[in-house]
Amino acid sequence: MSLLTGMLQLLPPETAHNVTIKLTKYGSPLLSKGFQDQSLHTNVKGLSFSNPLGIAAGFDKNAELIDPLLKIGFGFVECGTVTPKPQYGNAKPRIFRLKKDNAIINKLGFNNKGEKRFVKNLMSAKRTGVVGSNIGPNKDTKNFIDDYLKIYKKISVSCDYVTINVSSPNTETLRELQKKEYLEVLLRDISQIRNEATNRKPIMLKIDPDNTNDHYSMILNLVNKYNIDGIIATNTSLSRPEILRDFNKKRDGGLSGTPIKDLSDKVLKFLYQETNQELILIGVGGVGCASDVYNKIKLGASLVQMYTSLTYGGPQLINKILIDLVKLIKDDGFANISEAVGVNNK
Ligand SMILES: Cc1cc2nc3c(=O)[nH]c(=O)nc-3n(C[C@H](O)[C@H](O)[C@H](O)COP(=O)(O)O)c2cc1C
């Protein structure tokens, strides 16, 4: 951990996040460049990634850090969650560190500056890598599904893929959208808009790690039926594993970081076993080092994302992960990361 990352840890978590955003945005010329290696290049759904490691949704909610995040080494950036109208989110404090567990609990509730600002930021970024937009509904909307459709139409033209987030635990009743009757309508209507567009953008569905395999099978059936391009597994968890030691484990909200790694991996493993090769899987949850990334890839993820460990390890963690990942690939005799997808889960 660098001195700066250590100092940020002394601030309350949301203040530290806001300072990080400002430092990343305005200190961008000072940031060192990310590690590049041909063995990490990968093509997924017609998109070219310099490496398979992306920053997960929630870090850059307003799409204001796209270029610096790509510069420091991320292979792709998922911005958002963005909602049609700006919204404050839940009352503060709403982010809690569980330092002893390398974890966070958050109950932010989709705080963001709204779709108009988001699109403006997307359009002004250089976007030298892949950029996804993660979308959600406003808390006070009359109809959640209408919000997704509205925002999908506005946003999909300015980014490379769109993620439908139906798995945040911090907007009341949002996870209900993962029930068959709602999910079917949402996926049917959004895929229709995608299919009618001249420039077809991949759609990903982001799911939670707190469900049963029967439930994930139902989701897979709908995803296949409406030709959704991929699944992101997983969002934060409402569970509180026994292993948690930090006092803040009692907080309400979604748990992320090391303690959800096994939970997310279990979902990923199941999805890959049940799915065809057409469906893209992005693994996220508890990634803190190269072997965590590699493990998700070997379980079937074509791409991987991280968030929580970055807040503890700082930006230098990205290059360390990428350099170590190249070693792991080479040790296994692969020339390229894509050869390792699913090898431990056939
Ligand atoms: C502070 C915080 C805010 C988040 N906000 C969002 C969000 O807006 N949308 C979303 O889909 N996921 C959000 N997430 C979940 C992450 O994208 C990711 O799925 C989860 O944290 C697991 O990855 P990790 O263990 O590497 O953090 C958030 C996570 C954290 C810690």
Tab-separated table of C-alpha atoms and ligand atoms in Angstrom:
chain	number	residue	atom	x	y	z
A	1	MET	CA	0.000	0.000	0.000
A	2	SER	CA	1.353	3.469	-0.896
A	3	LEU	CA	1.545	6.387	1.537
A	4	LEU	CA	-1.338	8.103	-0.260
A	5	THR	CA	-3.579	5.021	-0.119
A	6	GLY	CA	-2.705	4.703	3.576
A	7	MET	CA	-3.645	8.348	4.193
A	8	LEU	CA	-6.953	7.908	2.358
A	9	GLN	CA	-7.746	5.053	4.738
A	10	LEU	CA	-7.712	7.574	7.584
A	11	LEU	CA	-10.630	9.487	6.060
A	12	PRO	CA	-14.259	8.367	6.352
A	13	PRO	CA	-14.891	5.962	3.419
A	14	GLU	CA	-17.167	8.164	1.318
A	15	THR	CA	-14.868	11.195	1.772
A	16	ALA	CA	-11.896	9.022	0.768
A	17	HIS	CA	-13.828	7.939	-2.331
A	18	ASN	CA	-14.649	11.534	-3.298
A	19	VAL	CA	-11.018	12.612	-2.796
A	20	THR	CA	-9.886	9.629	-4.924
A	21	ILE	CA	-12.256	10.687	-7.703
A	22	LYS	CA	-10.837	14.232	-7.690
A	23	LEU	CA	-7.207	13.048	-7.521
A	24	THR	CA	-7.754	10.585	-10.374
A	25	LYS	CA	-9.567	13.143	-12.499
A	26	TYR	CA	-7.266	16.124	-12.073
A	27	GLY	CA	-4.027	14.209	-11.430
A	28	SER	CA	-4.468	12.079	-14.521
A	29	PRO	CA	-1.262	13.285	-16.319
A	30	LEU	CA	0.751	12.148	-13.272
A	31	LEU	CA	-0.650	8.626	-13.225
A	32	SER	CA	1.697	5.915	-14.418
A	33	LYS	CA	0.727	3.825	-17.416
A	34	GLY	CA	-0.715	0.369	-17.102
A	35	PHE	CA	1.200	-2.798	-17.897
A	36	GLN	CA	0.608	-4.249	-21.379
A	37	ASP	CA	1.291	-7.734	-22.649
A	38	GLN	CA	0.046	-9.451	-25.786
A	39	SER	CA	-0.854	-12.596	-23.832
A	40	LEU	CA	-3.547	-10.609	-21.992
A	41	HIS	CA	-5.247	-9.213	-25.119
A	42	THR	CA	-8.643	-10.727	-25.646
A	43	ASN	CA	-11.643	-10.322	-27.958
A	44	VAL	CA	-15.102	-10.772	-26.556
A	45	LYS	CA	-18.337	-10.179	-28.486
A	46	GLY	CA	-16.440	-8.272	-31.152
A	47	LEU	CA	-14.839	-5.946	-28.593
A	48	SER	CA	-11.080	-5.775	-28.183
A	49	PHE	CA	-9.760	-5.722	-24.580
A	50	SER	CA	-6.102	-4.933	-23.776
A	51	ASN	CA	-6.527	-7.250	-20.776
A	52	PRO	CA	-9.453	-9.056	-19.090
A	53	LEU	CA	-9.470	-7.026	-15.839
A	54	GLY	CA	-12.066	-4.252	-15.537
A	55	ILE	CA	-13.172	-1.873	-12.837
A	56	ALA	CA	-16.603	-2.918	-11.550
A	57	ALA	CA	-19.650	-0.649	-11.494
A	58	GLY	CA	-20.023	1.756	-8.596
A	59	PHE	CA	-16.518	3.235	-8.620
A	60	ASP	CA	-17.110	5.639	-11.512
A	61	LYS	CA	-20.831	6.230	-11.143
A	62	ASN	CA	-20.905	9.313	-13.400
A	63	ALA	CA	-18.488	8.227	-16.161
A	64	GLU	CA	-15.977	10.924	-15.236
A	65	LEU	CA	-12.845	8.763	-14.868
A	66	ILE	CA	-12.930	6.644	-18.019
A	67	ASP	CA	-9.620	7.771	-19.523
A	68	PRO	CA	-7.547	7.729	-16.302
A	69	LEU	CA	-8.906	4.292	-15.333
A	70	LEU	CA	-7.961	2.894	-18.740
A	71	LYS	CA	-4.567	4.608	-18.500
A	72	ILE	CA	-3.621	2.996	-15.157
A	73	GLY	CA	-4.161	-0.458	-16.590
A	74	PHE	CA	-7.776	-1.543	-16.546
A	75	GLY	CA	-8.765	-3.441	-19.682
A	76	PHE	CA	-12.278	-2.011	-19.461
A	77	VAL	CA	-14.354	0.335	-17.360
A	78	GLU	CA	-17.951	-0.213	-16.313
A	79	CYS	CA	-19.483	3.130	-15.361
A	80	GLY	CA	-22.691	3.660	-13.345
A	81	THR	CA	-25.064	2.631	-11.999
A	82	VAL	CA	-26.744	5.569	-13.725
A	83	THR	CA	-30.456	6.329	-13.396
A	84	PRO	CA	-32.610	8.538	-15.684
A	85	LYS	CA	-32.782	11.428	-13.188
A	86	PRO	CA	-30.041	12.522	-10.771
A	87	GLN	CA	-30.570	11.138	-7.279
A	88	TYR	CA	-28.984	11.594	-3.861
A	89	GLY	CA	-29.171	7.981	-2.703
A	90	ASN	CA	-29.670	6.815	0.868
A	91	ALA	CA	-28.828	8.815	4.007
A	92	LYS	CA	-25.177	9.003	5.073
A	93	PRO	CA	-23.152	7.281	6.454
A	94	ARG	CA	-23.648	4.634	3.788
A	95	ILE	CA	-20.220	3.081	3.177
A	96	PHE	CA	-18.499	1.064	5.908
A	97	ARG	CA	-15.022	-0.454	5.867
A	98	LEU	CA	-14.498	-3.915	7.281
A	99	LYS	CA	-10.712	-3.598	7.382
A	100	LYS	CA	-10.113	-6.852	9.232
A	101	ASP	CA	-11.970	-8.694	6.482
A	102	ASN	CA	-10.724	-6.770	3.419
A	103	ALA	CA	-14.371	-5.956	2.789
A	104	ILE	CA	-16.897	-3.134	2.488
A	105	ILE	CA	-20.590	-2.868	3.273
A	106	ASN	CA	-22.397	-0.176	1.276
A	107	LYS	CA	-25.970	1.034	1.122
A	108	LEU	CA	-25.441	3.914	-1.295
A	109	GLY	CA	-28.718	3.461	-3.200
A	110	PHE	CA	-27.719	4.601	-6.710
A	111	ASN	CA	-26.402	8.075	-5.877
A	112	ASN	CA	-25.546	9.597	-9.255
A	113	LYS	CA	-25.814	12.727	-11.377
A	114	GLY	CA	-28.315	11.282	-13.861
A	115	GLU	CA	-28.315	10.230	-17.490
A	116	LYS	CA	-27.745	13.624	-19.136
A	117	ARG	CA	-24.465	14.303	-17.334
A	118	PHE	CA	-23.425	10.660	-17.810
A	119	VAL	CA	-23.873	10.799	-21.594
A	120	LYS	CA	-22.049	14.132	-21.777
A	121	ASN	CA	-19.099	12.588	-19.922
A	122	LEU	CA	-19.148	9.486	-22.133
A	123	MET	CA	-19.079	11.634	-25.255
A	124	SER	CA	-16.185	13.788	-24.058
A	125	ALA	CA	-13.959	10.836	-23.049
A	126	LYS	CA	-11.268	9.625	-25.481
A	127	ARG	CA	-12.283	6.018	-24.704
A	128	THR	CA	-9.122	4.231	-25.759
A	129	GLY	CA	-10.555	0.993	-24.329
A	130	VAL	CA	-13.872	-0.744	-23.783
A	131	VAL	CA	-16.512	1.155	-21.795
A	132	GLY	CA	-19.723	-0.306	-20.413
A	133	SER	CA	-22.675	1.524	-18.877
A	134	ASN	CA	-24.477	0.003	-15.924
A	135	ILE	CA	-28.104	1.169	-15.733
A	136	GLY	CA	-30.806	1.214	-13.071
A	137	PRO	CA	-34.123	2.863	-12.234
A	138	ASN	CA	-34.807	5.903	-10.068
A	139	LYS	CA	-36.017	5.051	-6.588
A	140	ASP	CA	-39.204	7.149	-6.922
A	141	THR	CA	-40.140	6.085	-10.449
A	142	LYS	CA	-43.651	4.798	-11.137
A	143	ASN	CA	-42.364	1.898	-13.224
A	144	PHE	CA	-38.878	0.387	-12.824
A	145	ILE	CA	-38.963	-1.360	-16.221
A	146	ASP	CA	-39.822	1.833	-18.123
A	147	ASP	CA	-36.756	3.482	-16.572
A	148	TYR	CA	-34.439	0.773	-17.906
A	149	LEU	CA	-35.904	1.041	-21.403
A	150	LYS	CA	-35.734	4.833	-21.410
A	151	ILE	CA	-32.128	4.948	-20.266
A	152	TYR	CA	-31.000	2.074	-22.501
A	153	LYS	CA	-32.159	3.990	-25.582
A	154	LYS	CA	-30.295	7.134	-24.520
A	155	ILE	CA	-27.059	5.516	-23.380
A	156	SER	CA	-26.345	2.539	-25.618
A	157	VAL	CA	-25.218	4.644	-28.583
A	158	SER	CA	-22.355	6.214	-26.594
A	159	CYS	CA	-20.777	3.103	-25.034
A	160	ASP	CA	-19.638	-0.414	-25.973
A	161	TYR	CA	-22.026	-2.510	-23.872
A	162	VAL	CA	-24.851	-1.976	-21.399
A	163	THR	CA	-25.378	-3.780	-18.095
A	164	ILE	CA	-28.850	-4.163	-16.633
A	165	ASN	CA	-28.445	-4.012	-12.886
A	166	VAL	CA	-31.282	-5.871	-11.191
A	167	SER	CA	-29.183	-6.962	-8.229
A	168	SER	CA	-28.359	-3.968	-6.051
A	169	PRO	CA	-29.696	-4.629	-2.553
A	170	ASN	CA	-29.935	-0.916	-1.728
A	171	THR	CA	-32.969	0.166	-3.773
A	172	GLU	CA	-36.078	-1.228	-2.150
A	173	THR	CA	-37.718	-4.051	-4.163
A	174	LEU	CA	-35.138	-3.812	-7.001
A	175	ARG	CA	-34.073	-7.447	-6.555
A	176	GLU	CA	-37.724	-8.438	-7.107
A	177	LEU	CA	-36.992	-7.754	-10.776
A	178	GLN	CA	-35.046	-11.024	-10.792
A	179	LYS	CA	-38.378	-12.856	-10.422
A	180	LYS	CA	-39.513	-14.567	-13.611
A	181	GLU	CA	-42.624	-12.476	-14.268
A	182	TYR	CA	-40.738	-9.151	-14.140
A	183	LEU	CA	-37.440	-10.300	-15.601
A	184	GLU	CA	-39.154	-11.784	-18.634
A	185	VAL	CA	-40.850	-8.470	-19.477
A	186	LEU	CA	-37.655	-6.503	-18.896
A	187	LEU	CA	-35.441	-8.773	-21.018
A	188	ARG	CA	-38.042	-9.139	-23.760
A	189	ASP	CA	-38.562	-5.382	-24.130
A	190	ILE	CA	-34.927	-4.330	-23.831
A	191	SER	CA	-33.713	-6.984	-26.276
A	192	GLN	CA	-36.314	-5.814	-28.758
A	193	ILE	CA	-34.925	-2.272	-28.601
A	194	ARG	CA	-31.395	-3.662	-29.037
A	195	ASN	CA	-32.436	-5.790	-32.018
A	196	GLU	CA	-34.083	-2.866	-33.779
A	197	ALA	CA	-31.062	-0.562	-33.323
A	198	THR	CA	-28.746	-0.018	-36.290
A	199	ASN	CA	-25.703	-0.320	-34.047
A	200	ARG	CA	-26.346	-3.406	-31.886
A	201	LYS	CA	-24.702	-3.161	-28.458
A	202	PRO	CA	-24.213	-6.211	-26.218
A	203	ILE	CA	-26.439	-6.396	-23.139
A	204	MET	CA	-25.187	-7.902	-19.881
A	205	LEU	CA	-27.360	-8.840	-16.895
A	206	LYS	CA	-25.844	-8.348	-13.430
A	207	ILE	CA	-27.143	-10.782	-10.827
A	208	ASP	CA	-26.793	-11.237	-7.063
A	209	PRO	CA	-24.970	-14.047	-5.242
A	210	ASP	CA	-27.765	-14.789	-2.754
A	211	ASN	CA	-30.015	-17.086	-4.787
A	212	THR	CA	-30.491	-20.815	-5.407
A	213	ASN	CA	-29.302	-22.772	-8.442
A	214	ASP	CA	-32.934	-23.251	-9.469
A	215	HIS	CA	-33.288	-19.510	-9.586
A	216	TYR	CA	-30.103	-19.102	-11.648
A	217	SER	CA	-31.395	-21.772	-14.049
A	218	MET	CA	-34.591	-19.770	-14.532
A	219	ILE	CA	-32.487	-16.658	-15.236
A	220	LEU	CA	-30.366	-18.611	-17.744
A	221	ASN	CA	-33.492	-19.761	-19.575
A	222	LEU	CA	-34.693	-16.188	-19.974
A	223	VAL	CA	-31.242	-14.928	-20.920
A	224	ASN	CA	-31.058	-17.563	-23.671
A	225	LYS	CA	-34.630	-16.952	-24.806
A	226	TYR	CA	-34.033	-13.231	-25.346
A	227	ASN	CA	-30.465	-13.591	-26.562
A	228	ILE	CA	-28.933	-11.507	-23.778
A	229	ASP	CA	-25.190	-11.425	-24.457
A	230	GLY	CA	-23.831	-12.157	-21.013
A	231	ILE	CA	-24.148	-12.323	-17.241
A	232	ILE	CA	-22.114	-10.492	-14.609
A	233	ALA	CA	-21.752	-12.606	-11.489
A	234	THR	CA	-22.032	-11.081	-8.977
A	235	ASN	CA	-23.172	-7.948	-7.210
A	236	THR	CA	-22.722	-7.478	-3.434
A	237	SER	CA	-24.251	-9.934	-0.945
A	238	LEU	CA	-26.836	-9.569	1.776
A	239	SER	CA	-25.332	-12.576	3.535
A	240	ARG	CA	-22.920	-12.217	6.444
A	241	PRO	CA	-20.477	-15.173	6.301
A	242	GLU	CA	-19.306	-16.610	9.654
A	243	ILE	CA	-15.715	-15.630	8.868
A	244	LEU	CA	-16.418	-11.874	9.240
A	245	ARG	CA	-14.451	-10.422	12.144
A	246	ASP	CA	-14.859	-6.657	11.818
A	247	PHE	CA	-17.290	-4.813	14.072
A	248	ASN	CA	-18.900	-3.203	11.013
A	249	LYS	CA	-20.293	-6.585	9.911
A	250	LYS	CA	-23.512	-5.517	11.701
A	251	ARG	CA	-24.173	-2.728	9.203
A	252	ASP	CA	-27.030	-2.918	6.711
A	253	GLY	CA	-26.209	-3.059	2.998
A	254	GLY	CA	-24.356	-5.109	0.410
A	255	LEU	CA	-21.148	-6.903	1.386
A	256	SER	CA	-18.230	-6.915	-1.068
A	257	GLY	CA	-14.555	-7.941	-1.043
A	258	THR	CA	-12.729	-11.119	0.036
A	259	PRO	CA	-15.612	-12.621	2.083
A	260	ILE	CA	-17.888	-12.901	-0.991
A	261	LYS	CA	-15.269	-14.460	-3.278
A	262	ASP	CA	-16.373	-18.083	-2.728
A	263	LEU	CA	-20.040	-17.135	-3.028
A	264	SER	CA	-19.509	-15.355	-6.366
A	265	ASP	CA	-17.246	-18.136	-7.643
A	266	LYS	CA	-19.946	-20.700	-6.849
A	267	VAL	CA	-22.473	-18.797	-8.963
A	268	LEU	CA	-19.957	-18.382	-11.797
A	269	LYS	CA	-19.106	-22.089	-11.722
A	270	PHE	CA	-22.766	-23.071	-11.909
A	271	LEU	CA	-23.519	-20.646	-14.746
A	272	TYR	CA	-20.592	-21.876	-16.854
A	273	GLN	CA	-21.578	-25.515	-16.379
A	274	GLU	CA	-25.147	-24.788	-17.454
A	275	THR	CA	-24.423	-22.445	-20.311
A	276	ASN	CA	-23.392	-22.602	-23.935
A	277	GLN	CA	-20.213	-20.977	-25.210
A	278	GLU	CA	-22.163	-18.095	-26.757
A	279	LEU	CA	-23.012	-16.573	-23.394
A	280	ILE	CA	-20.300	-14.341	-21.979
A	281	LEU	CA	-19.611	-14.499	-18.243
A	282	ILE	CA	-17.932	-11.693	-16.295
A	283	GLY	CA	-16.706	-12.784	-12.859
A	284	VAL	CA	-16.693	-10.257	-10.031
A	285	GLY	CA	-16.529	-10.543	-6.255
A	286	GLY	CA	-13.527	-10.680	-3.948
A	287	VAL	CA	-10.738	-10.270	-6.494
A	288	GLY	CA	-7.563	-9.111	-4.724
A	289	CYS	CA	-4.679	-10.730	-6.604
A	290	ALA	CA	-3.771	-12.390	-9.906
A	291	SER	CA	-4.699	-15.886	-8.761
A	292	ASP	CA	-8.226	-14.658	-7.900
A	293	VAL	CA	-8.556	-13.322	-11.467
A	294	TYR	CA	-7.091	-16.467	-12.964
A	295	ASN	CA	-9.341	-18.693	-10.880
A	296	LYS	CA	-12.459	-16.913	-12.156
A	297	ILE	CA	-11.189	-17.241	-15.717
A	298	LYS	CA	-10.522	-20.939	-15.253
A	299	LEU	CA	-14.048	-21.303	-13.848
A	300	GLY	CA	-15.454	-19.841	-17.078
A	301	ALA	CA	-15.251	-16.045	-16.934
A	302	SER	CA	-14.075	-14.400	-20.163
A	303	LEU	CA	-13.604	-11.151	-18.265
A	304	VAL	CA	-13.190	-10.225	-14.579
A	305	GLN	CA	-13.930	-7.088	-12.563
A	306	MET	CA	-12.871	-5.758	-9.171
A	307	TYR	CA	-13.668	-2.901	-6.826
A	308	THR	CA	-13.214	-3.383	-3.050
A	309	SER	CA	-9.579	-4.559	-3.022
A	310	LEU	CA	-8.617	-1.502	-5.039
A	311	THR	CA	-9.737	0.740	-2.176
A	312	TYR	CA	-7.357	-1.113	0.179
A	313	GLY	CA	-4.492	-1.789	-2.209
A	314	GLY	CA	-4.449	1.409	-4.282
A	315	PRO	CA	-3.903	1.760	-8.050
A	316	GLN	CA	-0.500	0.022	-8.003
A	317	LEU	CA	-2.404	-3.210	-7.340
A	318	ILE	CA	-3.602	-3.273	-10.969
A	319	ASN	CA	-0.154	-3.572	-12.540
A	320	LYS	CA	0.896	-6.105	-9.933
A	321	ILE	CA	-2.128	-8.245	-10.801
A	322	LEU	CA	-1.483	-7.973	-14.556
A	323	ILE	CA	2.232	-8.814	-14.279
A	324	ASP	CA	1.511	-11.813	-12.013
A	325	LEU	CA	-1.305	-12.926	-14.320
A	326	VAL	CA	1.083	-13.167	-17.273
A	327	LYS	CA	3.349	-15.410	-15.163
A	328	LEU	CA	0.414	-17.664	-14.221
A	329	ILE	CA	-0.657	-18.025	-17.849
A	330	LYS	CA	2.883	-18.826	-18.992
A	331	ASP	CA	3.426	-21.330	-16.161
A	332	ASP	CA	0.368	-23.203	-17.430
A	333	GLY	CA	1.729	-23.175	-20.992
A	334	PHE	CA	-0.922	-20.886	-22.499
A	335	ALA	CA	0.002	-18.285	-25.096
A	336	ASN	CA	-3.086	-16.202	-24.411
A	337	ILE	CA	-5.505	-15.712	-21.523
A	338	SER	CA	-8.489	-16.737	-23.652
A	339	GLU	CA	-7.150	-20.309	-23.792
A	340	ALA	CA	-7.658	-20.609	-20.026
A	341	VAL	CA	-11.388	-19.788	-20.003
A	342	GLY	CA	-13.289	-22.590	-18.277
A	343	VAL	CA	-10.391	-25.107	-18.180
A	344	ASN	CA	-11.128	-26.003	-14.533
A	345	ASN	CA	-14.850	-26.338	-15.059
A	346	LYS	CA	-15.440	-28.682	-17.971
B	1	LIG	C1	-19.070	1.277	-2.663
B	1	LIG	C2	-19.641	0.346	-3.693
B	1	LIG	C3	-20.571	0.824	-4.606
B	1	LIG	C4	-21.102	-0.032	-5.583
B	1	LIG	N1	-22.004	0.448	-6.471
B	1	LIG	C5	-22.470	-0.355	-7.469
B	1	LIG	C6	-23.345	0.136	-8.457
B	1	LIG	O1	-23.684	1.325	-8.491
B	1	LIG	N2	-23.803	-0.742	-9.395
B	1	LIG	C7	-23.429	-2.063	-9.425
B	1	LIG	O2	-23.863	-2.807	-10.312
B	1	LIG	N3	-22.575	-2.556	-8.488
B	1	LIG	C8	-22.090	-1.743	-7.531
B	1	LIG	N4	-21.215	-2.238	-6.604
B	1	LIG	C9	-20.864	-3.685	-6.657
B	1	LIG	C10	-19.564	-3.931	-7.435
B	1	LIG	O3	-19.685	-3.556	-8.767
B	1	LIG	C11	-19.178	-5.422	-7.360
B	1	LIG	O4	-20.172	-6.182	-8.024
B	1	LIG	C12	-19.054	-5.942	-5.927
B	1	LIG	O5	-18.492	-4.961	-5.087
B	1	LIG	C13	-18.182	-7.206	-5.847
B	1	LIG	O6	-16.868	-6.938	-6.287
B	1	LIG	P1	-15.632	-6.638	-5.260
B	1	LIG	O7	-15.697	-7.720	-4.215
B	1	LIG	O8	-14.407	-6.677	-6.101
B	1	LIG	O9	-15.897	-5.295	-4.682
B	1	LIG	C14	-20.680	-1.387	-5.618
B	1	LIG	C15	-19.721	-1.845	-4.720
B	1	LIG	C16	-19.194	-1.010	-3.765
B	1	LIG	C17	-18.155	-1.527	-2.813
